[in-house]
Amino acid sequence: MRFITVKNYEEMSKKAAIIIAAEVLKKEDCVLGLATGSTPVGTYSRLAEMCDAGEIDFSKTRSVNLDEYVGLDVENDQSYRKFMNVNFFNKINIDINNTNVPNGCAEDLNKECERYDALIESMGGVDIQLLGIGVDGHIGFNEPDSEFVMGTHHVTLDESTIQANARFFDSENDVPRSALTMGMKAIMNAKQILMIANGKGKKDILMKALYGPVTPEVPASILQLHPNVTVIYSEE
Ligand code: PGA
């Protein structure tokens, strides 16, 4: 594992963008595994700037996102599909038909999970997976549990996740209580993992995940078993 400490959010975003851009340059039809939340916003902005400057071309790139709230569709400002369109896809030259986010409004959520896993497999898996980390150690919405869940699944969100994400909603009551998330199999099968984290509030859980015991109670700890992980951390 490579652990890179940087001085601020800007530097974290710049470094992460360069690593992702390198993947796109190397393989134009690569599969990007993408994440939402406040951490990757700067990374997406830097990538959009590189695309604008003609330095990278996303026209053949494909993407799969980690997760989506159950019950929120693209029209909802807080849905992860909307987040991705606004913060990234609409700013680059990716074909929107090549971008994928689980459908949290599917009539049959279990079928949607199966469809998503089959889709990732049909794409040949993820080339580089971008991850944030939750204050409870979650990656995607893989919450602390008694076992690592392998496939895409419907998950009840932890109270700490609901509280942490309430800042994006009018009130805590508006935060959906469940979500669909990619499971550990697709994440661990990614050829490369890029985790980004910033702020003192993430330091303890990050250290626990990367250097503590590997346990489903700290979902991100599974990354210790992956052969190609880069973590970029900014304390600011
Ligand atoms: P954040 O979320 O980027 O908004 O801190 C990270 C996560 O929950 O994975």
PDB file of C-alpha atoms and ligand atoms in Angstrom:
ATOM      1  CA  MET A   1       0.000   0.000   0.000  1.00  0.00           C
ATOM      2  CA  ARG A   2       1.183   3.497  -0.818  1.00  0.00           C
ATOM      3  CA  PHE A   3       0.215   6.088   1.788  1.00  0.00           C
ATOM      4  CA  ILE A   4       0.662   9.677   0.647  1.00  0.00           C
ATOM      5  CA  THR A   5       0.178  12.564   3.052  1.00  0.00           C
ATOM      6  CA  VAL A   6      -0.441  15.931   1.445  1.00  0.00           C
ATOM      7  CA  LYS A   7      -0.845  19.397   2.882  1.00  0.00           C
ATOM      8  CA  ASN A   8      -4.380  20.259   1.879  1.00  0.00           C
ATOM      9  CA  TYR A   9      -7.550  19.332   0.014  1.00  0.00           C
ATOM     10  CA  GLU A  10      -6.323  20.972  -3.197  1.00  0.00           C
ATOM     11  CA  GLU A  11      -3.184  18.880  -3.260  1.00  0.00           C
ATOM     12  CA  MET A  12      -5.128  15.704  -2.469  1.00  0.00           C
ATOM     13  CA  SER A  13      -7.521  16.442  -5.336  1.00  0.00           C
ATOM     14  CA  LYS A  14      -4.718  17.224  -7.765  1.00  0.00           C
ATOM     15  CA  LYS A  15      -2.784  14.038  -6.974  1.00  0.00           C
ATOM     16  CA  ALA A  16      -5.908  11.874  -7.179  1.00  0.00           C
ATOM     17  CA  ALA A  17      -6.878  13.455 -10.515  1.00  0.00           C
ATOM     18  CA  ILE A  18      -3.421  12.756 -11.942  1.00  0.00           C
ATOM     19  CA  ILE A  19      -3.619   9.076 -10.951  1.00  0.00           C
ATOM     20  CA  ILE A  20      -7.068   8.702 -12.546  1.00  0.00           C
ATOM     21  CA  ALA A  21      -6.011  10.649 -15.652  1.00  0.00           C
ATOM     22  CA  ALA A  22      -3.026   8.313 -16.064  1.00  0.00           C
ATOM     23  CA  GLU A  23      -5.412   5.357 -16.151  1.00  0.00           C
ATOM     24  CA  VAL A  24      -7.597   7.013 -18.808  1.00  0.00           C
ATOM     25  CA  LEU A  25      -4.523   7.852 -20.898  1.00  0.00           C
ATOM     26  CA  LYS A  26      -3.247   4.289 -20.619  1.00  0.00           C
ATOM     27  CA  LYS A  27      -6.566   2.649 -21.524  1.00  0.00           C
ATOM     28  CA  GLU A  28      -9.106   4.864 -23.270  1.00  0.00           C
ATOM     29  CA  ASP A  29     -12.043   2.511 -22.624  1.00  0.00           C
ATOM     30  CA  CYS A  30     -11.089   1.897 -18.987  1.00  0.00           C
ATOM     31  CA  VAL A  31     -13.747   1.345 -16.337  1.00  0.00           C
ATOM     32  CA  LEU A  32     -13.637   3.979 -13.621  1.00  0.00           C
ATOM     33  CA  GLY A  33     -15.214   3.034 -10.307  1.00  0.00           C
ATOM     34  CA  LEU A  34     -16.511   6.315  -8.931  1.00  0.00           C
ATOM     35  CA  ALA A  35     -17.552   7.654  -5.551  1.00  0.00           C
ATOM     36  CA  THR A  36     -19.721  10.486  -4.255  1.00  0.00           C
ATOM     37  CA  GLY A  37     -19.510  12.678  -1.148  1.00  0.00           C
ATOM     38  CA  SER A  38     -17.659  15.903  -0.464  1.00  0.00           C
ATOM     39  CA  THR A  39     -14.184  14.337  -0.682  1.00  0.00           C
ATOM     40  CA  PRO A  40     -14.056  13.614  -4.459  1.00  0.00           C
ATOM     41  CA  VAL A  41     -15.610  16.913  -5.636  1.00  0.00           C
ATOM     42  CA  GLY A  42     -12.190  18.571  -6.063  1.00  0.00           C
ATOM     43  CA  THR A  43     -10.811  15.522  -7.875  1.00  0.00           C
ATOM     44  CA  TYR A  44     -13.691  15.686 -10.358  1.00  0.00           C
ATOM     45  CA  SER A  45     -13.097  19.420 -10.869  1.00  0.00           C
ATOM     46  CA  ARG A  46      -9.403  18.885 -11.619  1.00  0.00           C
ATOM     47  CA  LEU A  47     -10.242  16.092 -14.084  1.00  0.00           C
ATOM     48  CA  ALA A  48     -12.813  18.348 -15.775  1.00  0.00           C
ATOM     49  CA  GLU A  49     -10.139  21.057 -16.115  1.00  0.00           C
ATOM     50  CA  MET A  50      -7.745  18.552 -17.711  1.00  0.00           C
ATOM     51  CA  CYS A  51     -10.494  17.476 -20.098  1.00  0.00           C
ATOM     52  CA  ASP A  52     -11.262  21.121 -20.968  1.00  0.00           C
ATOM     53  CA  ALA A  53      -7.586  21.725 -21.661  1.00  0.00           C
ATOM     54  CA  GLY A  54      -7.572  18.760 -24.061  1.00  0.00           C
ATOM     55  CA  GLU A  55      -5.202  16.788 -21.839  1.00  0.00           C
ATOM     56  CA  ILE A  56      -7.526  13.804 -21.406  1.00  0.00           C
ATOM     57  CA  ASP A  57     -10.339  12.361 -23.436  1.00  0.00           C
ATOM     58  CA  PHE A  58     -13.190  10.525 -21.719  1.00  0.00           C
ATOM     59  CA  SER A  59     -15.150   9.775 -24.899  1.00  0.00           C
ATOM     60  CA  LYS A  60     -14.546   6.029 -24.642  1.00  0.00           C
ATOM     61  CA  THR A  61     -14.332   5.811 -20.840  1.00  0.00           C
ATOM     62  CA  ARG A  62     -16.930   3.802 -18.939  1.00  0.00           C
ATOM     63  CA  SER A  63     -17.904   4.187 -15.306  1.00  0.00           C
ATOM     64  CA  VAL A  64     -19.696   2.440 -12.470  1.00  0.00           C
ATOM     65  CA  ASN A  65     -20.606   4.235  -9.280  1.00  0.00           C
ATOM     66  CA  LEU A  66     -20.457   2.655  -5.874  1.00  0.00           C
ATOM     67  CA  ASP A  67     -23.897   3.402  -4.520  1.00  0.00           C
ATOM     68  CA  GLU A  68     -27.245   5.168  -4.575  1.00  0.00           C
ATOM     69  CA  TYR A  69     -29.883   6.053  -2.015  1.00  0.00           C
ATOM     70  CA  VAL A  70     -33.060   3.995  -2.184  1.00  0.00           C
ATOM     71  CA  GLY A  71     -35.994   6.151  -3.282  1.00  0.00           C
ATOM     72  CA  LEU A  72     -34.074   9.059  -4.841  1.00  0.00           C
ATOM     73  CA  ASP A  73     -34.057   9.403  -8.620  1.00  0.00           C
ATOM     74  CA  VAL A  74     -32.110  11.620 -11.011  1.00  0.00           C
ATOM     75  CA  GLU A  75     -34.571  14.504 -10.486  1.00  0.00           C
ATOM     76  CA  ASN A  76     -33.695  14.604  -6.781  1.00  0.00           C
ATOM     77  CA  ASP A  77     -30.814  16.980  -6.007  1.00  0.00           C
ATOM     78  CA  GLN A  78     -29.446  14.604  -3.384  1.00  0.00           C
ATOM     79  CA  SER A  79     -29.449  11.487  -5.535  1.00  0.00           C
ATOM     80  CA  TYR A  80     -25.996  10.239  -6.382  1.00  0.00           C
ATOM     81  CA  ARG A  81     -26.925  10.068 -10.079  1.00  0.00           C
ATOM     82  CA  LYS A  82     -27.658  13.811  -9.992  1.00  0.00           C
ATOM     83  CA  PHE A  83     -24.443  14.439  -7.996  1.00  0.00           C
ATOM     84  CA  MET A  84     -22.365  12.643 -10.617  1.00  0.00           C
ATOM     85  CA  ASN A  85     -24.055  14.400 -13.538  1.00  0.00           C
ATOM     86  CA  VAL A  86     -23.602  17.841 -11.966  1.00  0.00           C
ATOM     87  CA  ASN A  87     -20.113  17.414 -10.482  1.00  0.00           C
ATOM     88  CA  PHE A  88     -18.490  15.348 -13.188  1.00  0.00           C
ATOM     89  CA  PHE A  89     -20.291  13.817 -16.154  1.00  0.00           C
ATOM     90  CA  ASN A  90     -21.796  17.072 -17.473  1.00  0.00           C
ATOM     91  CA  LYS A  91     -18.364  18.721 -17.312  1.00  0.00           C
ATOM     92  CA  ILE A  92     -16.434  16.138 -19.332  1.00  0.00           C
ATOM     93  CA  ASN A  93     -16.843  14.489 -22.714  1.00  0.00           C
ATOM     94  CA  ILE A  94     -17.945  11.100 -21.384  1.00  0.00           C
ATOM     95  CA  ASP A  95     -20.894   9.438 -23.145  1.00  0.00           C
ATOM     96  CA  ILE A  96     -23.598   9.503 -20.458  1.00  0.00           C
ATOM     97  CA  ASN A  97     -24.795   6.102 -21.735  1.00  0.00           C
ATOM     98  CA  ASN A  98     -21.464   4.689 -20.593  1.00  0.00           C
ATOM     99  CA  THR A  99     -21.993   5.874 -17.007  1.00  0.00           C
ATOM    100  CA  ASN A 100     -23.702   3.656 -14.471  1.00  0.00           C
ATOM    101  CA  VAL A 101     -25.187   4.250 -11.025  1.00  0.00           C
ATOM    102  CA  PRO A 102     -27.349   1.669  -9.224  1.00  0.00           C
ATOM    103  CA  ASN A 103     -31.059   2.466  -9.616  1.00  0.00           C
ATOM    104  CA  GLY A 104     -32.363   3.155  -6.119  1.00  0.00           C
ATOM    105  CA  CYS A 105     -35.898   3.462  -7.503  1.00  0.00           C
ATOM    106  CA  ALA A 106     -36.007   0.043  -9.158  1.00  0.00           C
ATOM    107  CA  GLU A 107     -39.252  -1.817  -8.533  1.00  0.00           C
ATOM    108  CA  ASP A 108     -37.342  -4.930  -7.495  1.00  0.00           C
ATOM    109  CA  LEU A 109     -34.215  -3.878  -5.580  1.00  0.00           C
ATOM    110  CA  ASN A 110     -32.795  -7.391  -5.368  1.00  0.00           C
ATOM    111  CA  LYS A 111     -33.030  -7.771  -9.138  1.00  0.00           C
ATOM    112  CA  GLU A 112     -31.359  -4.380  -9.524  1.00  0.00           C
ATOM    113  CA  CYS A 113     -28.457  -5.595  -7.347  1.00  0.00           C
ATOM    114  CA  GLU A 114     -28.081  -8.696  -9.514  1.00  0.00           C
ATOM    115  CA  ARG A 115     -28.239  -6.580 -12.668  1.00  0.00           C
ATOM    116  CA  TYR A 116     -25.518  -4.276 -11.339  1.00  0.00           C
ATOM    117  CA  ASP A 117     -23.120  -7.109 -10.499  1.00  0.00           C
ATOM    118  CA  ALA A 118     -23.707  -8.703 -13.912  1.00  0.00           C
ATOM    119  CA  LEU A 119     -23.093  -5.333 -15.551  1.00  0.00           C
ATOM    120  CA  ILE A 120     -19.768  -4.818 -13.754  1.00  0.00           C
ATOM    121  CA  GLU A 121     -18.716  -8.321 -14.736  1.00  0.00           C
ATOM    122  CA  SER A 122     -19.725  -7.785 -18.369  1.00  0.00           C
ATOM    123  CA  MET A 123     -17.541  -4.664 -18.411  1.00  0.00           C
ATOM    124  CA  GLY A 124     -14.559  -6.737 -17.305  1.00  0.00           C
ATOM    125  CA  GLY A 125     -14.492  -5.308 -13.787  1.00  0.00           C
ATOM    126  CA  VAL A 126     -13.195  -1.989 -12.550  1.00  0.00           C
ATOM    127  CA  ASP A 127      -9.772  -0.711 -13.609  1.00  0.00           C
ATOM    128  CA  ILE A 128      -9.419   1.941 -10.917  1.00  0.00           C
ATOM    129  CA  GLN A 129     -11.772   2.351  -7.984  1.00  0.00           C
ATOM    130  CA  LEU A 130     -11.963   5.730  -6.273  1.00  0.00           C
ATOM    131  CA  LEU A 131     -13.047   5.500  -2.638  1.00  0.00           C
ATOM    132  CA  GLY A 132     -13.764   7.817   0.228  1.00  0.00           C
ATOM    133  CA  ILE A 133     -14.103   6.536   3.773  1.00  0.00           C
ATOM    134  CA  GLY A 134     -17.009   7.087   6.139  1.00  0.00           C
ATOM    135  CA  VAL A 135     -16.521   8.046   9.778  1.00  0.00           C
ATOM    136  CA  ASP A 136     -17.675   4.510  10.619  1.00  0.00           C
ATOM    137  CA  GLY A 137     -15.150   2.991   8.199  1.00  0.00           C
ATOM    138  CA  HIS A 138     -17.599   2.318   5.397  1.00  0.00           C
ATOM    139  CA  ILE A 139     -16.547   2.177   1.748  1.00  0.00           C
ATOM    140  CA  GLY A 140     -19.382   2.743  -0.659  1.00  0.00           C
ATOM    141  CA  PHE A 141     -22.261   2.079   1.711  1.00  0.00           C
ATOM    142  CA  ASN A 142     -20.722  -1.143   3.049  1.00  0.00           C
ATOM    143  CA  GLU A 143     -21.535  -0.418   6.667  1.00  0.00           C
ATOM    144  CA  PRO A 144     -19.932  -2.140   9.703  1.00  0.00           C
ATOM    145  CA  ASP A 145     -21.355  -5.632   9.865  1.00  0.00           C
ATOM    146  CA  SER A 146     -20.634  -9.124  11.171  1.00  0.00           C
ATOM    147  CA  GLU A 147     -19.412 -10.201   7.730  1.00  0.00           C
ATOM    148  CA  PHE A 148     -18.125  -8.657   4.515  1.00  0.00           C
ATOM    149  CA  VAL A 149     -20.969  -8.678   1.989  1.00  0.00           C
ATOM    150  CA  MET A 150     -19.660  -9.628  -1.431  1.00  0.00           C
ATOM    151  CA  GLY A 151     -22.345  -8.669  -3.952  1.00  0.00           C
ATOM    152  CA  THR A 152     -24.217  -5.438  -4.612  1.00  0.00           C
ATOM    153  CA  HIS A 153     -26.850  -5.271  -1.903  1.00  0.00           C
ATOM    154  CA  HIS A 154     -29.592  -3.281  -0.231  1.00  0.00           C
ATOM    155  CA  VAL A 155     -28.258  -1.884   3.029  1.00  0.00           C
ATOM    156  CA  THR A 156     -29.732  -0.082   6.027  1.00  0.00           C
ATOM    157  CA  LEU A 157     -27.648   2.995   6.719  1.00  0.00           C
ATOM    158  CA  ASP A 158     -25.888   3.420  10.046  1.00  0.00           C
ATOM    159  CA  GLU A 159     -27.051   6.170  12.353  1.00  0.00           C
ATOM    160  CA  SER A 160     -23.585   7.791  12.047  1.00  0.00           C
ATOM    161  CA  THR A 161     -23.871   7.771   8.246  1.00  0.00           C
ATOM    162  CA  ILE A 162     -27.326   9.360   8.398  1.00  0.00           C
ATOM    163  CA  GLN A 163     -25.996  12.048  10.732  1.00  0.00           C
ATOM    164  CA  ALA A 164     -22.882  12.652   8.602  1.00  0.00           C
ATOM    165  CA  ASN A 165     -24.946  12.995   5.417  1.00  0.00           C
ATOM    166  CA  ALA A 166     -27.707  15.124   6.970  1.00  0.00           C
ATOM    167  CA  ARG A 167     -25.675  18.228   6.011  1.00  0.00           C
ATOM    168  CA  PHE A 168     -26.748  17.740   2.397  1.00  0.00           C
ATOM    169  CA  PHE A 169     -30.469  17.548   3.229  1.00  0.00           C
ATOM    170  CA  ASP A 170     -32.983  20.028   4.742  1.00  0.00           C
ATOM    171  CA  SER A 171     -33.176  17.881   7.854  1.00  0.00           C
ATOM    172  CA  GLU A 172     -31.878  14.584   9.190  1.00  0.00           C
ATOM    173  CA  ASN A 173     -35.369  13.127   8.692  1.00  0.00           C
ATOM    174  CA  ASP A 174     -35.016  13.621   4.942  1.00  0.00           C
ATOM    175  CA  VAL A 175     -31.944  11.372   4.671  1.00  0.00           C
ATOM    176  CA  PRO A 176     -32.980   8.042   3.127  1.00  0.00           C
ATOM    177  CA  ARG A 177     -32.626   5.162   5.575  1.00  0.00           C
ATOM    178  CA  SER A 178     -31.292   2.688   3.056  1.00  0.00           C
ATOM    179  CA  ALA A 179     -29.204   2.444  -0.080  1.00  0.00           C
ATOM    180  CA  LEU A 180     -27.904   0.099  -2.739  1.00  0.00           C
ATOM    181  CA  THR A 181     -24.171  -0.416  -2.639  1.00  0.00           C
ATOM    182  CA  MET A 182     -21.602  -2.288  -4.620  1.00  0.00           C
ATOM    183  CA  GLY A 183     -20.256  -5.082  -2.422  1.00  0.00           C
ATOM    184  CA  MET A 184     -16.721  -6.051  -1.531  1.00  0.00           C
ATOM    185  CA  LYS A 185     -16.244  -8.423  -4.471  1.00  0.00           C
ATOM    186  CA  ALA A 186     -16.406  -5.745  -7.172  1.00  0.00           C
ATOM    187  CA  ILE A 187     -14.326  -3.364  -5.036  1.00  0.00           C
ATOM    188  CA  MET A 188     -11.647  -5.932  -4.235  1.00  0.00           C
ATOM    189  CA  ASN A 189     -11.587  -7.118  -7.868  1.00  0.00           C
ATOM    190  CA  ALA A 190     -10.691  -3.617  -9.032  1.00  0.00           C
ATOM    191  CA  LYS A 191      -7.194  -3.654 -10.481  1.00  0.00           C
ATOM    192  CA  GLN A 192      -6.266  -0.521  -8.584  1.00  0.00           C
ATOM    193  CA  ILE A 193      -7.788   1.234  -5.559  1.00  0.00           C
ATOM    194  CA  LEU A 194      -7.414   4.941  -4.890  1.00  0.00           C
ATOM    195  CA  MET A 195      -8.675   6.073  -1.503  1.00  0.00           C
ATOM    196  CA  ILE A 196      -8.874   9.767  -0.661  1.00  0.00           C
ATOM    197  CA  ALA A 197      -9.617  11.228   2.758  1.00  0.00           C
ATOM    198  CA  ASN A 198      -9.327  14.664   4.256  1.00  0.00           C
ATOM    199  CA  GLY A 199      -9.770  16.326   7.598  1.00  0.00           C
ATOM    200  CA  LYS A 200      -8.684  15.468  11.139  1.00  0.00           C
ATOM    201  CA  GLY A 201     -12.061  13.812  11.691  1.00  0.00           C
ATOM    202  CA  LYS A 202     -11.103  10.987   9.295  1.00  0.00           C
ATOM    203  CA  LYS A 203      -7.644  10.304  10.734  1.00  0.00           C
ATOM    204  CA  ASP A 204      -8.578   7.819  13.478  1.00  0.00           C
ATOM    205  CA  ILE A 205     -10.804   5.662  11.315  1.00  0.00           C
ATOM    206  CA  LEU A 206      -8.294   5.756   8.479  1.00  0.00           C
ATOM    207  CA  MET A 207      -5.488   4.517  10.749  1.00  0.00           C
ATOM    208  CA  LYS A 208      -7.759   1.832  12.198  1.00  0.00           C
ATOM    209  CA  ALA A 209      -8.769   0.687   8.717  1.00  0.00           C
ATOM    210  CA  LEU A 210      -5.276   0.609   7.259  1.00  0.00           C
ATOM    211  CA  TYR A 211      -3.233  -0.611  10.212  1.00  0.00           C
ATOM    212  CA  GLY A 212      -5.733  -2.301  12.577  1.00  0.00           C
ATOM    213  CA  PRO A 213      -7.194  -5.794  12.344  1.00  0.00           C
ATOM    214  CA  VAL A 214      -9.012  -6.768   9.148  1.00  0.00           C
ATOM    215  CA  THR A 215     -12.628  -6.997  10.288  1.00  0.00           C
ATOM    216  CA  PRO A 216     -16.083  -6.386   8.791  1.00  0.00           C
ATOM    217  CA  GLU A 217     -16.685  -4.097  11.752  1.00  0.00           C
ATOM    218  CA  VAL A 218     -14.299  -1.716   9.972  1.00  0.00           C
ATOM    219  CA  PRO A 219     -15.277  -2.383   6.348  1.00  0.00           C
ATOM    220  CA  ALA A 220     -12.375  -0.418   4.802  1.00  0.00           C
ATOM    221  CA  SER A 221      -9.912  -2.711   6.594  1.00  0.00           C
ATOM    222  CA  ILE A 222     -10.482  -5.265   3.818  1.00  0.00           C
ATOM    223  CA  LEU A 223      -8.320  -3.044   1.605  1.00  0.00           C
ATOM    224  CA  GLN A 224      -5.258  -4.301   3.502  1.00  0.00           C
ATOM    225  CA  LEU A 225      -5.734  -7.495   1.478  1.00  0.00           C
ATOM    226  CA  HIS A 226      -5.675  -5.716  -1.897  1.00  0.00           C
ATOM    227  CA  PRO A 227      -2.346  -5.693  -3.758  1.00  0.00           C
ATOM    228  CA  ASN A 228      -2.580  -2.230  -5.318  1.00  0.00           C
ATOM    229  CA  VAL A 229      -3.920   0.463  -3.001  1.00  0.00           C
ATOM    230  CA  THR A 230      -2.952   4.125  -2.897  1.00  0.00           C
ATOM    231  CA  VAL A 231      -4.250   6.297  -0.074  1.00  0.00           C
ATOM    232  CA  ILE A 232      -3.993  10.088  -0.243  1.00  0.00           C
ATOM    233  CA  TYR A 233      -4.685  11.861   3.037  1.00  0.00           C
ATOM    234  CA  SER A 234      -4.790  15.533   3.875  1.00  0.00           C
ATOM    235  CA  GLU A 235      -5.182  16.487   7.494  1.00  0.00           C
ATOM    236  CA  GLU A 236      -6.545  19.953   6.634  1.00  0.00           C
TER     237      GLU A 236
HETATM  238  P1  PGA B   1     -17.494  12.380   2.481  1.00  0.00           P
HETATM  239  O1  PGA B   1     -18.055  10.906   2.540  1.00  0.00           O
HETATM  240  O2  PGA B   1     -16.608  12.429   1.278  1.00  0.00           O
HETATM  241  O3  PGA B   1     -18.715  13.240   2.289  1.00  0.00           O
HETATM  242  O4  PGA B   1     -16.772  12.619   3.750  1.00  0.00           O
HETATM  243  C1  PGA B   1     -17.155   9.850   2.428  1.00  0.00           C
HETATM  244  C2  PGA B   1     -17.908   8.556   2.520  1.00  0.00           C
HETATM  245  O5  PGA B   1     -18.892   8.493   3.267  1.00  0.00           O
HETATM  246  O6  PGA B   1     -17.491   7.601   1.859  1.00  0.00           O
END
